[in-house]
């Protein structure tokens, strides 16, 4: 993979402002194929519908219905090779350890900058960061 344009991303965020802001960042990085989910339940439905073919899921942790952690568990149980970037305001050690136990690929504490998001995604796909 050479750039962000080739990534197929599912953004999962229940807060509409945070979703719009993160969506704007991803578009700014060149992501063309971007699907949006309002919570983990919606994300599982889309993930299943697309047969797990997403390159990356960027998901909030705390959401109604199905949490980001439960979404991560679902993705890992599916056997899909989708990379998973967890976003959360819970920066505590226990949250990081729990996410790692379930094979999260990367983790960003909120609030985060566009540069931080870009750097994390670039590292996941060996893309040169700006």
mmCIF file of N, CA and C in Angstrom:
data_model
loop_
_atom_site.group_PDB
_atom_site.id
_atom_site.type_symbol
_atom_site.label_atom_id
_atom_site.label_comp_id
_atom_site.label_asym_id
_atom_site.label_seq_id
_atom_site.Cartn_x
_atom_site.Cartn_y
_atom_site.Cartn_z
ATOM 1 N N UNK A 1 0.838 -1.175 0.000
ATOM 2 C CA UNK A 1 0.000 0.000 0.000
ATOM 3 C C UNK A 1 0.892 1.251 0.000
ATOM 4 N N UNK A 2 0.620 2.184 -0.878
ATOM 5 C CA UNK A 2 1.513 3.329 -0.998
ATOM 6 C C UNK A 2 0.943 4.624 -0.436
ATOM 7 N N UNK A 3 -0.350 4.738 -0.358
ATOM 8 C CA UNK A 3 -0.904 5.973 0.193
ATOM 9 C C UNK A 3 -2.299 5.734 0.771
ATOM 10 N N UNK A 4 -2.846 6.772 1.341
ATOM 11 C CA UNK A 4 -4.150 6.669 1.998
ATOM 12 C C UNK A 4 -5.296 6.487 1.001
ATOM 13 N N UNK A 5 -5.070 6.874 -0.245
ATOM 14 C CA UNK A 5 -6.113 6.790 -1.267
ATOM 15 C C UNK A 5 -6.576 5.353 -1.480
ATOM 16 N N UNK A 6 -5.690 4.397 -1.265
ATOM 17 C CA UNK A 6 -6.007 2.986 -1.498
ATOM 18 C C UNK A 6 -6.708 2.320 -0.315
ATOM 19 N N UNK A 7 -6.870 3.021 0.781
ATOM 20 C CA UNK A 7 -7.471 2.423 1.977
ATOM 21 C C UNK A 7 -8.997 2.473 1.925
ATOM 22 N N UNK A 8 -9.610 1.405 2.366
ATOM 23 C CA UNK A 8 -11.064 1.364 2.559
ATOM 24 C C UNK A 8 -11.284 1.388 4.063
ATOM 25 N N UNK A 9 -11.892 2.474 4.552
ATOM 26 C CA UNK A 9 -11.995 2.738 5.981
ATOM 27 C C UNK A 9 -13.451 2.758 6.439
ATOM 28 N N UNK A 10 -13.676 2.161 7.605
ATOM 29 C CA UNK A 10 -14.963 2.275 8.294
ATOM 30 C C UNK A 10 -14.724 3.108 9.544
ATOM 31 N N UNK A 11 -15.372 4.259 9.620
ATOM 32 C CA UNK A 11 -15.278 5.153 10.776
ATOM 33 C C UNK A 11 -16.512 4.951 11.645
ATOM 34 N N UNK A 12 -16.271 4.608 12.921
ATOM 35 C CA UNK A 12 -17.367 4.311 13.844
ATOM 36 C C UNK A 12 -17.301 5.304 15.004
ATOM 37 N N UNK A 13 -18.276 6.182 15.059
ATOM 38 C CA UNK A 13 -18.284 7.244 16.085
ATOM 39 C C UNK A 13 -19.724 7.672 16.334
ATOM 40 N N UNK A 14 -20.147 7.620 17.600
ATOM 41 C CA UNK A 14 -21.531 7.973 17.920
ATOM 42 C C UNK A 14 -21.744 9.474 18.085
ATOM 43 N N UNK A 15 -20.696 10.221 18.362
ATOM 44 C CA UNK A 15 -20.803 11.677 18.510
ATOM 45 C C UNK A 15 -20.689 12.316 17.127
ATOM 46 N N UNK A 16 -21.735 12.991 16.693
ATOM 47 C CA UNK A 16 -21.768 13.514 15.322
ATOM 48 C C UNK A 16 -20.656 14.533 15.050
ATOM 49 N N UNK A 17 -20.334 15.378 16.028
ATOM 50 C CA UNK A 17 -19.256 16.351 15.830
ATOM 51 C C UNK A 17 -17.917 15.638 15.650
ATOM 52 N N UNK A 18 -17.631 14.682 16.524
ATOM 53 C CA UNK A 18 -16.370 13.931 16.434
ATOM 54 C C UNK A 18 -16.302 13.142 15.135
ATOM 55 N N UNK A 19 -17.451 12.599 14.709
ATOM 56 C CA UNK A 19 -17.471 11.845 13.464
ATOM 57 C C UNK A 19 -17.149 12.752 12.273
ATOM 58 N N UNK A 20 -17.783 13.937 12.243
ATOM 59 C CA UNK A 20 -17.530 14.878 11.138
ATOM 60 C C UNK A 20 -16.074 15.335 11.124
ATOM 61 N N UNK A 21 -15.523 15.608 12.294
ATOM 62 C CA UNK A 21 -14.137 16.074 12.389
ATOM 63 C C UNK A 21 -13.166 14.983 11.918
ATOM 64 N N UNK A 22 -13.355 13.769 12.391
ATOM 65 C CA UNK A 22 -12.475 12.664 12.001
ATOM 66 C C UNK A 22 -12.651 12.342 10.519
ATOM 67 N N UNK A 23 -13.888 12.390 10.035
ATOM 68 C CA UNK A 23 -14.152 12.177 8.613
ATOM 69 C C UNK A 23 -13.404 13.210 7.770
ATOM 70 N N UNK A 24 -13.446 14.456 8.190
ATOM 71 C CA UNK A 24 -12.754 15.520 7.474
ATOM 72 C C UNK A 24 -11.244 15.251 7.426
ATOM 73 N N UNK A 25 -10.682 14.808 8.562
ATOM 74 C CA UNK A 25 -9.255 14.493 8.607
ATOM 75 C C UNK A 25 -8.919 13.378 7.626
ATOM 76 N N UNK A 26 -9.705 12.314 7.645
ATOM 77 C CA UNK A 26 -9.439 11.174 6.771
ATOM 78 C C UNK A 26 -9.532 11.574 5.301
ATOM 79 N N UNK A 27 -10.525 12.374 4.966
ATOM 80 C CA UNK A 27 -10.657 12.865 3.588
ATOM 81 C C UNK A 27 -9.453 13.731 3.206
ATOM 82 N N UNK A 28 -8.993 14.535 4.164
ATOM 83 C CA UNK A 28 -7.832 15.392 3.941
ATOM 84 C C UNK A 28 -6.573 14.548 3.660
ATOM 85 N N UNK A 29 -6.500 13.375 4.261
ATOM 86 C CA UNK A 29 -5.359 12.480 4.037
ATOM 87 C C UNK A 29 -5.442 11.779 2.686
ATOM 88 N N UNK A 30 -6.594 11.872 2.030
ATOM 89 C CA UNK A 30 -6.761 11.252 0.723
ATOM 90 C C UNK A 30 -7.610 9.999 0.714
ATOM 91 N N UNK A 31 -8.217 9.647 1.848
ATOM 92 C CA UNK A 31 -9.080 8.470 1.898
ATOM 93 C C UNK A 31 -10.326 8.735 1.053
ATOM 94 N N UNK A 32 -10.518 7.919 0.023
ATOM 95 C CA UNK A 32 -11.677 8.075 -0.862
ATOM 96 C C UNK A 32 -12.813 7.131 -0.488
ATOM 97 N N UNK A 33 -12.453 5.935 -0.052
ATOM 98 C CA UNK A 33 -13.474 4.937 0.301
ATOM 99 C C UNK A 33 -13.653 4.953 1.810
ATOM 100 N N UNK A 34 -14.681 5.657 2.250
ATOM 101 C CA UNK A 34 -14.930 5.859 3.670
ATOM 102 C C UNK A 34 -16.400 5.619 3.969
ATOM 103 N N UNK A 35 -16.652 4.639 4.818
ATOM 104 C CA UNK A 35 -18.013 4.367 5.272
ATOM 105 C C UNK A 35 -18.133 4.838 6.718
ATOM 106 N N UNK A 36 -19.337 5.265 7.092
ATOM 107 C CA UNK A 36 -19.595 5.783 8.433
ATOM 108 C C UNK A 36 -20.598 4.899 9.156
ATOM 109 N N UNK A 37 -20.331 4.692 10.456
ATOM 110 C CA UNK A 37 -21.271 3.957 11.307
ATOM 111 C C UNK A 37 -21.512 4.782 12.558
ATOM 112 N N UNK A 38 -22.752 4.766 13.043
ATOM 113 C CA UNK A 38 -23.122 5.597 14.186
ATOM 114 C C UNK A 38 -22.841 4.929 15.532
ATOM 115 N N UNK A 39 -22.625 3.602 15.518
ATOM 116 C CA UNK A 39 -22.285 2.871 16.742
ATOM 117 C C UNK A 39 -21.760 1.494 16.354
ATOM 118 N N UNK A 40 -21.404 0.697 17.348
ATOM 119 C CA UNK A 40 -20.836 -0.611 17.084
ATOM 120 C C UNK A 40 -21.786 -1.563 16.401
ATOM 121 N N UNK A 41 -23.083 -1.474 16.723
ATOM 122 C CA UNK A 41 -24.076 -2.348 16.090
ATOM 123 C C UNK A 41 -24.164 -2.056 14.593
ATOM 124 N N UNK A 42 -24.203 -0.787 14.248
ATOM 125 C CA UNK A 42 -24.224 -0.366 12.848
ATOM 126 C C UNK A 42 -22.934 -0.819 12.155
ATOM 127 N N UNK A 43 -21.821 -0.709 12.840
ATOM 128 C CA UNK A 43 -20.532 -1.113 12.275
ATOM 129 C C UNK A 43 -20.487 -2.615 12.002
ATOM 130 N N UNK A 44 -20.980 -3.422 12.939
ATOM 131 C CA UNK A 44 -20.997 -4.875 12.743
ATOM 132 C C UNK A 44 -21.851 -5.227 11.527
ATOM 133 N N UNK A 45 -22.971 -4.545 11.388
ATOM 134 C CA UNK A 45 -23.842 -4.780 10.237
ATOM 135 C C UNK A 45 -23.109 -4.467 8.928
ATOM 136 N N UNK A 46 -22.433 -3.317 8.881
ATOM 137 C CA UNK A 46 -21.705 -2.933 7.668
ATOM 138 C C UNK A 46 -20.517 -3.854 7.413
ATOM 139 N N UNK A 47 -19.796 -4.206 8.475
ATOM 140 C CA UNK A 47 -18.645 -5.098 8.369
ATOM 141 C C UNK A 47 -19.088 -6.446 7.796
ATOM 142 N N UNK A 48 -20.191 -6.969 8.279
ATOM 143 C CA UNK A 48 -20.715 -8.252 7.820
ATOM 144 C C UNK A 48 -21.169 -8.143 6.368
ATOM 145 N N UNK A 49 -21.858 -7.054 6.057
ATOM 146 C CA UNK A 49 -22.346 -6.814 4.697
ATOM 147 C C UNK A 49 -21.195 -6.744 3.695
ATOM 148 N N UNK A 50 -20.081 -6.144 4.111
ATOM 149 C CA UNK A 50 -18.909 -5.984 3.233
ATOM 150 C C UNK A 50 -17.957 -7.177 3.349
ATOM 151 N N UNK A 51 -18.376 -8.189 4.089
ATOM 152 C CA UNK A 51 -17.612 -9.430 4.278
ATOM 153 C C UNK A 51 -16.219 -9.167 4.858
ATOM 154 N N UNK A 52 -16.102 -8.163 5.691
ATOM 155 C CA UNK A 52 -14.842 -7.889 6.378
ATOM 156 C C UNK A 52 -13.738 -7.342 5.509
ATOM 157 N N UNK A 53 -14.086 -6.792 4.354
ATOM 158 C CA UNK A 53 -13.058 -6.343 3.413
ATOM 159 C C UNK A 53 -12.486 -4.950 3.697
ATOM 160 N N UNK A 54 -12.816 -4.365 4.811
ATOM 161 C CA UNK A 54 -12.225 -3.064 5.145
ATOM 162 C C UNK A 54 -10.732 -3.233 5.427
ATOM 163 N N UNK A 55 -9.955 -2.226 5.040
ATOM 164 C CA UNK A 55 -8.534 -2.216 5.387
ATOM 165 C C UNK A 55 -8.349 -1.756 6.823
ATOM 166 N N UNK A 56 -9.207 -0.815 7.241
ATOM 167 C CA UNK A 56 -9.042 -0.181 8.544
ATOM 168 C C UNK A 56 -10.394 0.174 9.143
ATOM 169 N N UNK A 57 -10.521 -0.082 10.439
ATOM 170 C CA UNK A 57 -11.658 0.424 11.206
ATOM 171 C C UNK A 57 -11.100 1.411 12.218
ATOM 172 N N UNK A 58 -11.643 2.618 12.200
ATOM 173 C CA UNK A 58 -11.317 3.644 13.190
ATOM 174 C C UNK A 58 -12.564 3.764 14.049
ATOM 175 N N UNK A 59 -12.443 3.385 15.333
ATOM 176 C CA UNK A 59 -13.640 3.302 16.166
ATOM 177 C C UNK A 59 -13.459 3.944 17.527
ATOM 178 N N UNK A 60 -14.504 4.629 17.945
ATOM 179 C CA UNK A 60 -14.605 5.115 19.313
ATOM 180 C C UNK A 60 -14.779 3.887 20.211
ATOM 181 N N UNK A 61 -14.367 4.005 21.451
ATOM 182 C CA UNK A 61 -14.516 2.906 22.409
ATOM 183 C C UNK A 61 -15.916 2.937 23.040
ATOM 184 N N UNK A 62 -16.275 4.092 23.612
ATOM 185 C CA UNK A 62 -17.534 4.214 24.356
ATOM 186 C C UNK A 62 -18.669 4.646 23.443
ATOM 187 N N UNK A 63 -19.568 3.688 23.177
ATOM 188 C CA UNK A 63 -20.723 3.959 22.331
ATOM 189 C C UNK A 63 -21.919 3.176 22.866
ATOM 190 N N UNK A 64 -23.129 3.660 22.572
ATOM 191 C CA UNK A 64 -24.318 2.905 22.976
ATOM 192 C C UNK A 64 -24.464 1.639 22.123
ATOM 193 N N UNK A 65 -25.272 0.729 22.580
ATOM 194 C CA UNK A 65 -25.600 -0.521 21.886
ATOM 195 C C UNK A 65 -24.435 -1.506 21.875
ATOM 196 N N UNK A 66 -23.418 -1.256 21.086
ATOM 197 C CA UNK A 66 -22.239 -2.122 21.015
ATOM 198 C C UNK A 66 -21.007 -1.232 21.116
ATOM 199 N N UNK A 67 -20.152 -1.514 22.079
ATOM 200 C CA UNK A 67 -18.955 -0.695 22.300
ATOM 201 C C UNK A 67 -17.890 -0.974 21.238
ATOM 202 N N UNK A 68 -16.915 -0.094 21.189
ATOM 203 C CA UNK A 68 -15.778 -0.299 20.298
ATOM 204 C C UNK A 68 -15.013 -1.572 20.640
ATOM 205 N N UNK A 69 -14.929 -1.893 21.927
ATOM 206 C CA UNK A 69 -14.244 -3.117 22.345
ATOM 207 C C UNK A 69 -15.000 -4.343 21.837
ATOM 208 N N UNK A 70 -16.320 -4.331 21.942
ATOM 209 C CA UNK A 70 -17.108 -5.454 21.432
ATOM 210 C C UNK A 70 -17.004 -5.561 19.912
ATOM 211 N N UNK A 71 -16.942 -4.427 19.240
ATOM 212 C CA UNK A 71 -16.727 -4.423 17.791
ATOM 213 C C UNK A 71 -15.372 -5.046 17.466
ATOM 214 N N UNK A 72 -14.340 -4.650 18.199
ATOM 215 C CA UNK A 72 -13.001 -5.210 18.003
ATOM 216 C C UNK A 72 -13.015 -6.727 18.178
ATOM 217 N N UNK A 73 -13.676 -7.206 19.216
ATOM 218 C CA UNK A 73 -13.783 -8.654 19.452
ATOM 219 C C UNK A 73 -14.459 -9.344 18.267
ATOM 220 N N UNK A 74 -15.533 -8.736 17.762
ATOM 221 C CA UNK A 74 -16.255 -9.298 16.615
ATOM 222 C C UNK A 74 -15.337 -9.384 15.390
ATOM 223 N N UNK A 75 -14.608 -8.315 15.131
ATOM 224 C CA UNK A 75 -13.713 -8.279 13.968
ATOM 225 C C UNK A 75 -12.638 -9.355 14.099
ATOM 226 N N UNK A 76 -12.059 -9.492 15.280
ATOM 227 C CA UNK A 76 -11.004 -10.493 15.483
ATOM 228 C C UNK A 76 -11.552 -11.918 15.366
ATOM 229 N N UNK A 77 -12.751 -12.147 15.869
ATOM 230 C CA UNK A 77 -13.355 -13.486 15.770
ATOM 231 C C UNK A 77 -13.701 -13.848 14.324
ATOM 232 N N UNK A 78 -13.915 -12.838 13.485
ATOM 233 C CA UNK A 78 -14.284 -13.081 12.087
ATOM 234 C C UNK A 78 -13.118 -13.626 11.270
ATOM 235 N N UNK A 79 -11.901 -13.418 11.771
ATOM 236 C CA UNK A 79 -10.719 -13.853 11.034
ATOM 237 C C UNK A 79 -10.240 -12.859 9.988
ATOM 238 N N UNK A 80 -10.945 -11.743 9.844
ATOM 239 C CA UNK A 80 -10.552 -10.713 8.873
ATOM 240 C C UNK A 80 -9.218 -10.088 9.284
ATOM 241 N N UNK A 81 -8.459 -9.671 8.312
ATOM 242 C CA UNK A 81 -7.149 -9.044 8.553
ATOM 243 C C UNK A 81 -7.258 -7.523 8.704
ATOM 244 N N UNK A 82 -8.456 -7.027 8.930
ATOM 245 C CA UNK A 82 -8.713 -5.598 9.064
ATOM 246 C C UNK A 82 -7.932 -5.017 10.239
ATOM 247 N N UNK A 83 -7.231 -3.929 9.994
ATOM 248 C CA UNK A 83 -6.527 -3.247 11.082
ATOM 249 C C UNK A 83 -7.544 -2.408 11.856
ATOM 250 N N UNK A 84 -7.264 -2.236 13.150
ATOM 251 C CA UNK A 84 -8.238 -1.587 14.034
ATOM 252 C C UNK A 84 -7.536 -0.511 14.853
ATOM 253 N N UNK A 85 -8.033 0.715 14.730
ATOM 254 C CA UNK A 85 -7.518 1.860 15.479
ATOM 255 C C UNK A 85 -8.598 2.317 16.444
ATOM 256 N N UNK A 86 -8.316 2.217 17.737
ATOM 257 C CA UNK A 86 -9.290 2.575 18.775
ATOM 258 C C UNK A 86 -9.078 4.021 19.210
ATOM 259 N N UNK A 87 -10.175 4.768 19.285
ATOM 260 C CA UNK A 87 -10.175 6.145 19.770
ATOM 261 C C UNK A 87 -10.926 6.176 21.093
ATOM 262 N N UNK A 88 -10.368 6.838 22.091
ATOM 263 C CA UNK A 88 -11.088 6.914 23.355
ATOM 264 C C UNK A 88 -10.573 8.039 24.234
ATOM 265 N N UNK A 89 -11.447 8.504 25.099
ATOM 266 C CA UNK A 89 -11.033 9.498 26.092
ATOM 267 C C UNK A 89 -10.497 8.802 27.335
ATOM 268 N N UNK A 90 -10.582 7.469 27.373
ATOM 269 C CA UNK A 90 -10.042 6.683 28.480
ATOM 270 C C UNK A 90 -8.586 6.334 28.189
ATOM 271 N N UNK A 91 -7.669 7.122 28.707
ATOM 272 C CA UNK A 91 -6.249 6.896 28.433
ATOM 273 C C UNK A 91 -5.576 6.078 29.525
ATOM 274 N N UNK A 92 -6.362 5.518 30.421
ATOM 275 C CA UNK A 92 -5.804 4.744 31.516
ATOM 276 C C UNK A 92 -5.138 3.461 31.067
ATOM 277 N N UNK A 93 -4.184 3.013 31.865
ATOM 278 C CA UNK A 93 -3.403 1.822 31.556
ATOM 279 C C UNK A 93 -4.292 0.594 31.356
ATOM 280 N N UNK A 94 -5.335 0.455 32.174
ATOM 281 C CA UNK A 94 -6.203 -0.721 32.072
ATOM 282 C C UNK A 94 -6.934 -0.784 30.734
ATOM 283 N N UNK A 95 -7.304 0.376 30.195
ATOM 284 C CA UNK A 95 -7.975 0.402 28.908
ATOM 285 C C UNK A 95 -7.016 -0.015 27.788
ATOM 286 N N UNK A 96 -5.796 0.490 27.865
ATOM 287 C CA UNK A 96 -4.783 0.146 26.860
ATOM 288 C C UNK A 96 -4.501 -1.356 26.909
ATOM 289 N N UNK A 97 -4.350 -1.901 28.091
ATOM 290 C CA UNK A 97 -4.073 -3.330 28.240
ATOM 291 C C UNK A 97 -5.233 -4.183 27.728
ATOM 292 N N UNK A 98 -6.446 -3.765 28.028
ATOM 293 C CA UNK A 98 -7.622 -4.498 27.554
ATOM 294 C C UNK A 98 -7.678 -4.496 26.034
ATOM 295 N N UNK A 99 -7.442 -3.336 25.435
ATOM 296 C CA UNK A 99 -7.453 -3.236 23.971
ATOM 297 C C UNK A 99 -6.358 -4.114 23.367
ATOM 298 N N UNK A 100 -5.180 -4.110 23.961
ATOM 299 C CA UNK A 100 -4.079 -4.939 23.449
ATOM 300 C C UNK A 100 -4.384 -6.425 23.587
ATOM 301 N N UNK A 101 -5.039 -6.803 24.673
ATOM 302 C CA UNK A 101 -5.413 -8.211 24.862
ATOM 303 C C UNK A 101 -6.324 -8.706 23.742
ATOM 304 N N UNK A 102 -7.052 -7.786 23.147
ATOM 305 C CA UNK A 102 -7.973 -8.140 22.070
ATOM 306 C C UNK A 102 -7.411 -7.757 20.696
ATOM 307 N N UNK A 103 -6.104 -7.588 20.648
ATOM 308 C CA UNK A 103 -5.357 -7.384 19.405
ATOM 309 C C UNK A 103 -5.694 -6.107 18.654
ATOM 310 N N UNK A 104 -5.871 -5.012 19.402
ATOM 311 C CA UNK A 104 -6.031 -3.725 18.740
ATOM 312 C C UNK A 104 -4.695 -3.407 18.054
ATOM 313 N N UNK A 105 -4.746 -2.759 16.906
ATOM 314 C CA UNK A 105 -3.517 -2.446 16.180
ATOM 315 C C UNK A 105 -2.908 -1.120 16.609
ATOM 316 N N UNK A 106 -3.755 -0.187 16.998
ATOM 317 C CA UNK A 106 -3.271 1.124 17.447
ATOM 318 C C UNK A 106 -4.343 1.760 18.313
ATOM 319 N N UNK A 107 -3.931 2.786 19.037
ATOM 320 C CA UNK A 107 -4.762 3.392 20.066
ATOM 321 C C UNK A 107 -4.449 4.877 20.107
ATOM 322 N N UNK A 108 -5.464 5.718 20.106
ATOM 323 C CA UNK A 108 -5.259 7.168 20.241
ATOM 324 C C UNK A 108 -6.208 7.695 21.303
ATOM 325 N N UNK A 109 -5.652 8.457 22.232
ATOM 326 C CA UNK A 109 -6.468 9.099 23.265
ATOM 327 C C UNK A 109 -7.039 10.402 22.711
ATOM 328 N N UNK A 110 -8.308 10.654 23.007
ATOM 329 C CA UNK A 110 -8.972 11.906 22.618
ATOM 330 C C UNK A 110 -8.639 12.984 23.636
ATOM 331 N N UNK A 111 -8.566 14.208 23.233
ATOM 332 C CA UNK A 111 -8.599 14.710 21.857
ATOM 333 C C UNK A 111 -7.269 14.429 21.156
ATOM 334 N N UNK A 112 -7.309 14.326 19.852
ATOM 335 C CA UNK A 112 -6.107 14.056 19.067
ATOM 336 C C UNK A 112 -6.054 15.028 17.892
ATOM 337 N N UNK A 113 -4.866 15.210 17.370
ATOM 338 C CA UNK A 113 -4.672 16.113 16.232
ATOM 339 C C UNK A 113 -4.696 15.323 14.928
ATOM 340 N N UNK A 114 -4.832 16.034 13.828
ATOM 341 C CA UNK A 114 -4.780 15.394 12.512
ATOM 342 C C UNK A 114 -3.419 14.733 12.316
ATOM 343 N N UNK A 115 -2.372 15.371 12.785
ATOM 344 C CA UNK A 115 -1.021 14.810 12.647
ATOM 345 C C UNK A 115 -0.893 13.490 13.412
ATOM 346 N N UNK A 116 -1.474 13.410 14.603
ATOM 347 C CA UNK A 116 -1.420 12.168 15.374
ATOM 348 C C UNK A 116 -2.168 11.049 14.658
ATOM 349 N N UNK A 117 -3.347 11.361 14.142
ATOM 350 C CA UNK A 117 -4.130 10.363 13.424
ATOM 351 C C UNK A 117 -3.385 9.904 12.173
ATOM 352 N N UNK A 118 -2.852 10.847 11.438
ATOM 353 C CA UNK A 118 -2.110 10.532 10.220
ATOM 354 C C UNK A 118 -0.923 9.629 10.535
ATOM 355 N N UNK A 119 -0.187 9.976 11.567
ATOM 356 C CA UNK A 119 1.004 9.209 11.944
ATOM 357 C C UNK A 119 0.642 7.768 12.334
ATOM 358 N N UNK A 120 -0.427 7.593 13.095
ATOM 359 C CA UNK A 120 -0.845 6.248 13.520
ATOM 360 C C UNK A 120 -1.240 5.397 12.314
ATOM 361 N N UNK A 121 -2.037 5.969 11.413
ATOM 362 C CA UNK A 121 -2.477 5.207 10.249
ATOM 363 C C UNK A 121 -1.293 4.919 9.329
ATOM 364 N N UNK A 122 -0.445 5.906 9.125
ATOM 365 C CA UNK A 122 0.738 5.712 8.281
ATOM 366 C C UNK A 122 1.601 4.571 8.816
ATOM 367 N N UNK A 123 1.781 4.514 10.119
ATOM 368 C CA UNK A 123 2.586 3.443 10.727
ATOM 369 C C UNK A 123 1.940 2.072 10.515
ATOM 370 N N UNK A 124 0.619 2.007 10.587
ATOM 371 C CA UNK A 124 -0.081 0.736 10.402
ATOM 372 C C UNK A 124 0.107 0.156 9.000
ATOM 373 N N UNK A 125 0.247 1.032 8.008
ATOM 374 C CA UNK A 125 0.313 0.589 6.619
ATOM 375 C C UNK A 125 1.654 0.890 5.944
ATOM 376 N N UNK A 126 2.649 1.266 6.735
ATOM 377 C CA UNK A 126 3.976 1.592 6.196
ATOM 378 C C UNK A 126 3.903 2.645 5.087
ATOM 379 N N UNK A 127 3.128 3.689 5.373
ATOM 380 C CA UNK A 127 2.976 4.805 4.464
ATOM 381 C C UNK A 127 3.814 5.958 5.011
ATOM 382 N N UNK A 128 4.487 6.654 4.133
ATOM 383 C CA UNK A 128 5.307 7.779 4.580
ATOM 384 C C UNK A 128 4.397 8.868 5.162
ATOM 385 N N UNK A 129 4.654 9.250 6.414
ATOM 386 C CA UNK A 129 3.871 10.306 7.070
ATOM 387 C C UNK A 129 4.333 11.669 6.562
ATOM 388 N N UNK A 130 3.420 12.662 6.652
ATOM 389 C CA UNK A 130 3.813 14.014 6.237
ATOM 390 C C UNK A 130 4.490 14.741 7.353
#
